[in-house]
């Protein structure tokens, strides 16, 4: 059983709020990122959170520690409950994200292996394992790992223990909730819900399949 997280990658405020209102009852969280925030402004985070759904800020934060702190502080002040960061800038950068998240009572997730075909290339050869170890050392709350490669999710679970795993790649990228729901804490679905003719019905169906 896993939670269901909607990746709300629409670019207009009105469309985002329409989809969020239609689907909120079936979701455990909504993930927002650059597509929506660059189109609608960061204030959209608070508007979505006001619907009663926790908001995860997928900014894949990847800078020096001071800049990471400045970014994450803005994210949490805007009403987000969690932030997603990259590990490659180093352990000190990651620790800055974790410290900001925890100072605001929020969570920090670390991208450890990406779901697209190129992710298999770049994160192989021990890179994802190393990033997962960094997530543990930095005290992060969880990692992002690919539903498109369940065996890799299982391998990273060995490293992170009981920390959370949120897993994108379900729906438009070809994976199914059943592929990973026993391995992860949350399944991330974007286009297959917000692009459906009936987003509410699609969200309900994915929620039932995650349970
Ligand atoms: P979709 O279900 O429409 O493919 O959306 C997946 C979402 O998860 C997108 O917001 C994408 O940026 C994000 N994502 C991903 O697909 N793979 C990763 O490895 C990491 C991500 O954050």
Short mmCIF file of C-alpha atoms and ligand atoms in Angstrom, two decimals:
data_model
loop_
_atom_site.label_atom_id
_atom_site.label_comp_id
_atom_site.label_asym_id
_atom_site.label_seq_id
_atom_site.Cartn_x
_atom_site.Cartn_y
_atom_site.Cartn_z
CA UNK A 1 0.00 0.00 0.00
CA UNK A 2 1.28 3.41 -0.89
CA UNK A 3 0.16 7.04 -0.80
CA UNK A 4 -0.90 8.79 -4.01
CA UNK A 5 0.83 12.05 -4.95
CA UNK A 6 -0.37 14.13 -7.90
CA UNK A 7 2.38 15.83 -9.94
CA UNK A 8 0.47 18.99 -10.87
CA UNK A 9 2.50 20.13 -13.87
CA UNK A 10 -0.12 22.36 -15.46
CA UNK A 11 1.13 25.87 -16.17
CA UNK A 12 -1.88 28.04 -15.38
CA UNK A 13 -3.16 28.95 -11.92
CA UNK A 14 -6.81 28.47 -12.89
CA UNK A 15 -6.24 25.02 -14.39
CA UNK A 16 -4.11 23.97 -11.42
CA UNK A 17 -6.78 25.01 -8.93
CA UNK A 18 -9.49 23.34 -11.02
CA UNK A 19 -7.62 20.03 -11.09
CA UNK A 20 -6.57 20.28 -7.44
CA UNK A 21 -10.18 20.91 -6.35
CA UNK A 22 -11.47 18.00 -8.45
CA UNK A 23 -8.89 15.51 -7.18
CA UNK A 24 -7.99 16.62 -3.63
CA UNK A 25 -10.29 14.12 -1.91
CA UNK A 26 -8.42 11.21 -3.52
CA UNK A 27 -4.86 12.44 -2.93
CA UNK A 28 -2.35 12.27 -0.10
CA UNK A 29 -0.24 15.17 -1.46
CA UNK A 30 0.26 17.41 -4.49
CA UNK A 31 3.72 17.92 -5.96
CA UNK A 32 4.35 21.25 -7.67
CA UNK A 33 7.43 22.31 -9.61
CA UNK A 34 8.80 24.76 -12.11
CA UNK A 35 6.07 24.33 -14.77
CA UNK A 36 3.35 25.55 -12.40
CA UNK A 37 5.33 27.96 -10.22
CA UNK A 38 6.92 29.76 -13.17
CA UNK A 39 3.46 30.12 -14.69
CA UNK A 40 1.43 30.95 -11.61
CA UNK A 41 3.86 32.20 -8.98
CA UNK A 42 4.89 30.60 -5.69
CA UNK A 43 1.67 31.82 -4.02
CA UNK A 44 -0.06 28.90 -5.76
CA UNK A 45 1.50 26.67 -3.06
CA UNK A 46 -0.55 28.30 -0.31
CA UNK A 47 -3.70 28.25 -2.44
CA UNK A 48 -3.36 24.50 -2.98
CA UNK A 49 -2.46 23.85 0.65
CA UNK A 50 -5.65 25.71 1.63
CA UNK A 51 -7.61 22.91 -0.06
CA UNK A 52 -6.32 20.63 2.71
CA UNK A 53 -3.67 18.75 0.69
CA UNK A 54 0.02 18.84 1.69
CA UNK A 55 2.18 20.45 -1.00
CA UNK A 56 5.58 19.06 -2.01
CA UNK A 57 7.91 21.57 -3.72
CA UNK A 58 9.80 19.74 -6.46
CA UNK A 59 12.46 22.34 -7.17
CA UNK A 60 15.27 19.77 -7.31
CA UNK A 61 17.34 22.22 -5.31
CA UNK A 62 21.01 21.96 -6.32
CA UNK A 63 23.25 24.84 -5.24
CA UNK A 64 25.75 25.88 -2.60
CA UNK A 65 24.51 25.52 1.00
CA UNK A 66 23.65 29.20 1.52
CA UNK A 67 21.60 29.42 -1.67
CA UNK A 68 19.87 26.12 -0.86
CA UNK A 69 18.87 27.55 2.53
CA UNK A 70 17.48 30.71 0.93
CA UNK A 71 15.46 28.66 -1.58
CA UNK A 72 14.11 26.18 0.96
CA UNK A 73 13.16 28.92 3.45
CA UNK A 74 11.03 30.53 0.71
CA UNK A 75 9.42 27.20 -0.12
CA UNK A 76 8.33 26.54 3.45
CA UNK A 77 7.25 30.15 4.09
CA UNK A 78 4.94 29.74 1.06
CA UNK A 79 3.12 26.85 2.73
CA UNK A 80 4.85 23.77 1.35
CA UNK A 81 5.27 20.71 3.56
CA UNK A 82 8.26 19.17 1.80
CA UNK A 83 11.04 20.00 -0.64
CA UNK A 84 12.88 17.83 -3.18
CA UNK A 85 16.64 18.34 -3.60
CA UNK A 86 19.49 16.95 -5.66
CA UNK A 87 22.41 15.20 -3.98
CA UNK A 88 25.14 15.92 -6.53
CA UNK A 89 26.19 19.34 -5.14
CA UNK A 90 27.44 17.51 -2.04
CA UNK A 91 26.62 16.57 1.53
CA UNK A 92 26.86 20.13 2.90
CA UNK A 93 24.35 21.40 0.32
CA UNK A 94 22.00 18.57 1.17
CA UNK A 95 22.34 19.24 4.89
CA UNK A 96 21.31 22.86 4.29
CA UNK A 97 18.05 21.69 2.68
CA UNK A 98 17.38 19.21 5.47
CA UNK A 99 18.07 21.86 8.14
CA UNK A 100 15.67 24.34 6.53
CA UNK A 101 12.99 21.68 6.14
CA UNK A 102 13.25 20.53 9.72
CA UNK A 103 13.40 24.09 11.10
CA UNK A 104 10.00 24.63 9.45
CA UNK A 105 8.56 21.28 10.55
CA UNK A 106 8.78 20.00 6.97
CA UNK A 107 10.44 17.15 5.11
CA UNK A 108 13.31 16.88 2.63
CA UNK A 109 13.50 14.30 -0.16
CA UNK A 110 16.58 13.55 -2.23
CA UNK A 111 16.58 12.55 -5.91
CA UNK A 112 18.60 9.32 -5.98
CA UNK A 113 17.72 7.82 -9.36
CA UNK A 114 15.50 9.29 -12.07
CA UNK A 115 12.73 7.48 -13.92
CA UNK A 116 13.38 8.45 -17.55
CA UNK A 117 15.56 6.32 -19.86
CA UNK A 118 18.52 8.68 -19.44
CA UNK A 119 18.27 8.17 -15.69
CA UNK A 120 19.30 4.54 -16.08
CA UNK A 121 22.47 5.75 -17.76
CA UNK A 122 23.47 8.57 -15.44
CA UNK A 123 22.52 7.08 -12.07
CA UNK A 124 24.01 3.63 -12.71
CA UNK A 125 27.41 2.30 -11.62
CA UNK A 126 26.87 3.10 -7.95
CA UNK A 127 25.80 6.74 -8.27
CA UNK A 128 22.27 6.15 -6.96
CA UNK A 129 23.61 4.05 -4.11
CA UNK A 130 26.01 6.82 -3.18
CA UNK A 131 23.24 9.46 -3.29
CA UNK A 132 21.06 7.21 -1.10
CA UNK A 133 23.89 6.96 1.43
CA UNK A 134 24.22 10.75 1.36
CA UNK A 135 20.48 11.09 2.03
CA UNK A 136 20.88 8.90 5.12
CA UNK A 137 23.96 10.79 6.35
CA UNK A 138 22.29 14.19 5.86
CA UNK A 139 19.22 13.09 7.82
CA UNK A 140 16.82 13.48 4.89
CA UNK A 141 13.32 12.13 5.29
CA UNK A 142 13.29 10.12 2.11
CA UNK A 143 14.36 9.67 -1.48
CA UNK A 144 12.94 9.78 -5.00
CA UNK A 145 13.43 6.51 -6.92
CA UNK A 146 12.01 5.26 -10.24
CA UNK A 147 8.79 3.25 -10.53
CA UNK A 148 10.03 2.39 -14.02
CA UNK A 149 12.79 0.25 -12.43
CA UNK A 150 11.36 -1.60 -9.41
CA UNK A 151 14.53 -3.67 -8.92
CA UNK A 152 16.48 -0.46 -8.47
CA UNK A 153 13.92 0.79 -5.94
CA UNK A 154 14.36 -2.45 -4.01
CA UNK A 155 18.16 -2.03 -4.07
CA UNK A 156 17.95 1.55 -2.76
CA UNK A 157 15.47 0.46 -0.06
CA UNK A 158 18.28 -1.73 1.33
CA UNK A 159 20.39 1.39 1.84
CA UNK A 160 17.81 3.80 3.24
CA UNK A 161 15.96 1.38 5.54
CA UNK A 162 12.70 2.86 6.80
CA UNK A 163 13.11 6.31 5.26
CA UNK A 164 10.37 7.15 2.76
CA UNK A 165 10.52 6.46 -0.97
CA UNK A 166 8.38 8.50 -3.37
CA UNK A 167 8.30 7.01 -6.83
CA UNK A 168 7.53 8.76 -10.15
CA UNK A 169 7.10 7.11 -13.54
CA UNK A 170 3.59 5.70 -13.10
CA UNK A 171 1.10 6.35 -15.90
CA UNK A 172 2.54 8.38 -18.79
CA UNK A 173 6.05 6.93 -18.35
CA UNK A 174 4.75 3.38 -18.45
CA UNK A 175 4.93 2.02 -14.91
CA UNK A 176 1.91 0.81 -12.93
CA UNK A 177 1.20 1.38 -9.22
CA UNK A 178 1.25 -2.40 -8.76
CA UNK A 179 4.90 -2.47 -9.90
CA UNK A 180 6.14 -0.63 -6.81
CA UNK A 181 3.38 -0.07 -4.27
CA UNK A 182 4.75 -2.74 -1.93
CA UNK A 183 8.21 -1.16 -2.05
CA UNK A 184 7.47 2.56 -1.71
CA UNK A 185 5.65 5.00 0.54
CA UNK A 186 4.20 7.14 -2.22
CA UNK A 187 3.50 6.82 -5.94
CA UNK A 188 3.73 10.03 -8.01
CA UNK A 189 1.33 10.36 -10.97
CA UNK A 190 1.12 13.41 -13.22
CA UNK A 191 -0.28 13.39 -16.76
CA UNK A 192 -2.35 10.25 -16.28
CA UNK A 193 -4.44 12.19 -13.75
CA UNK A 194 -4.28 15.89 -14.66
CA UNK A 195 -4.49 15.12 -18.38
CA UNK A 196 -7.40 12.65 -18.05
CA UNK A 197 -10.85 13.48 -19.41
CA UNK A 198 -12.14 12.98 -15.86
CA UNK A 199 -9.29 13.84 -13.43
CA UNK A 200 -11.39 13.04 -10.38
CA UNK A 201 -12.22 9.52 -11.63
CA UNK A 202 -8.59 8.97 -12.65
CA UNK A 203 -7.34 10.05 -9.22
CA UNK A 204 -9.85 7.75 -7.52
CA UNK A 205 -8.78 4.84 -9.69
CA UNK A 206 -5.06 5.40 -9.02
CA UNK A 207 -5.73 5.78 -5.28
CA UNK A 208 -7.59 2.46 -5.24
CA UNK A 209 -4.77 0.79 -7.15
CA UNK A 210 -2.18 2.17 -4.69
CA UNK A 211 -4.07 0.78 -1.69
P1 LIG B 1 4.25 12.19 -15.23
O1 LIG B 1 3.47 11.16 -14.40
O2 LIG B 1 3.35 13.12 -15.99
O3 LIG B 1 5.31 11.57 -16.06
O4 LIG B 1 4.98 13.16 -14.17
C1 LIG B 1 6.02 12.71 -13.35
C2 LIG B 1 6.47 13.82 -12.43
O5 LIG B 1 7.53 13.37 -11.61
C3 LIG B 1 6.98 15.06 -13.14
O6 LIG B 1 6.69 16.18 -12.32
C4 LIG B 1 8.48 14.84 -13.21
O7 LIG B 1 9.19 16.06 -13.26
C5 LIG B 1 8.72 14.13 -11.88
N1 LIG B 1 9.88 13.22 -11.85
C6 LIG B 1 9.97 12.16 -12.73
O8 LIG B 1 9.11 11.95 -13.59
N2 LIG B 1 11.05 11.32 -12.63
C7 LIG B 1 12.04 11.49 -11.71
O9 LIG B 1 12.95 10.70 -11.67
C8 LIG B 1 11.94 12.56 -10.81
C9 LIG B 1 10.85 13.43 -10.89
O10 LIG B 1 10.74 14.42 -10.06
#
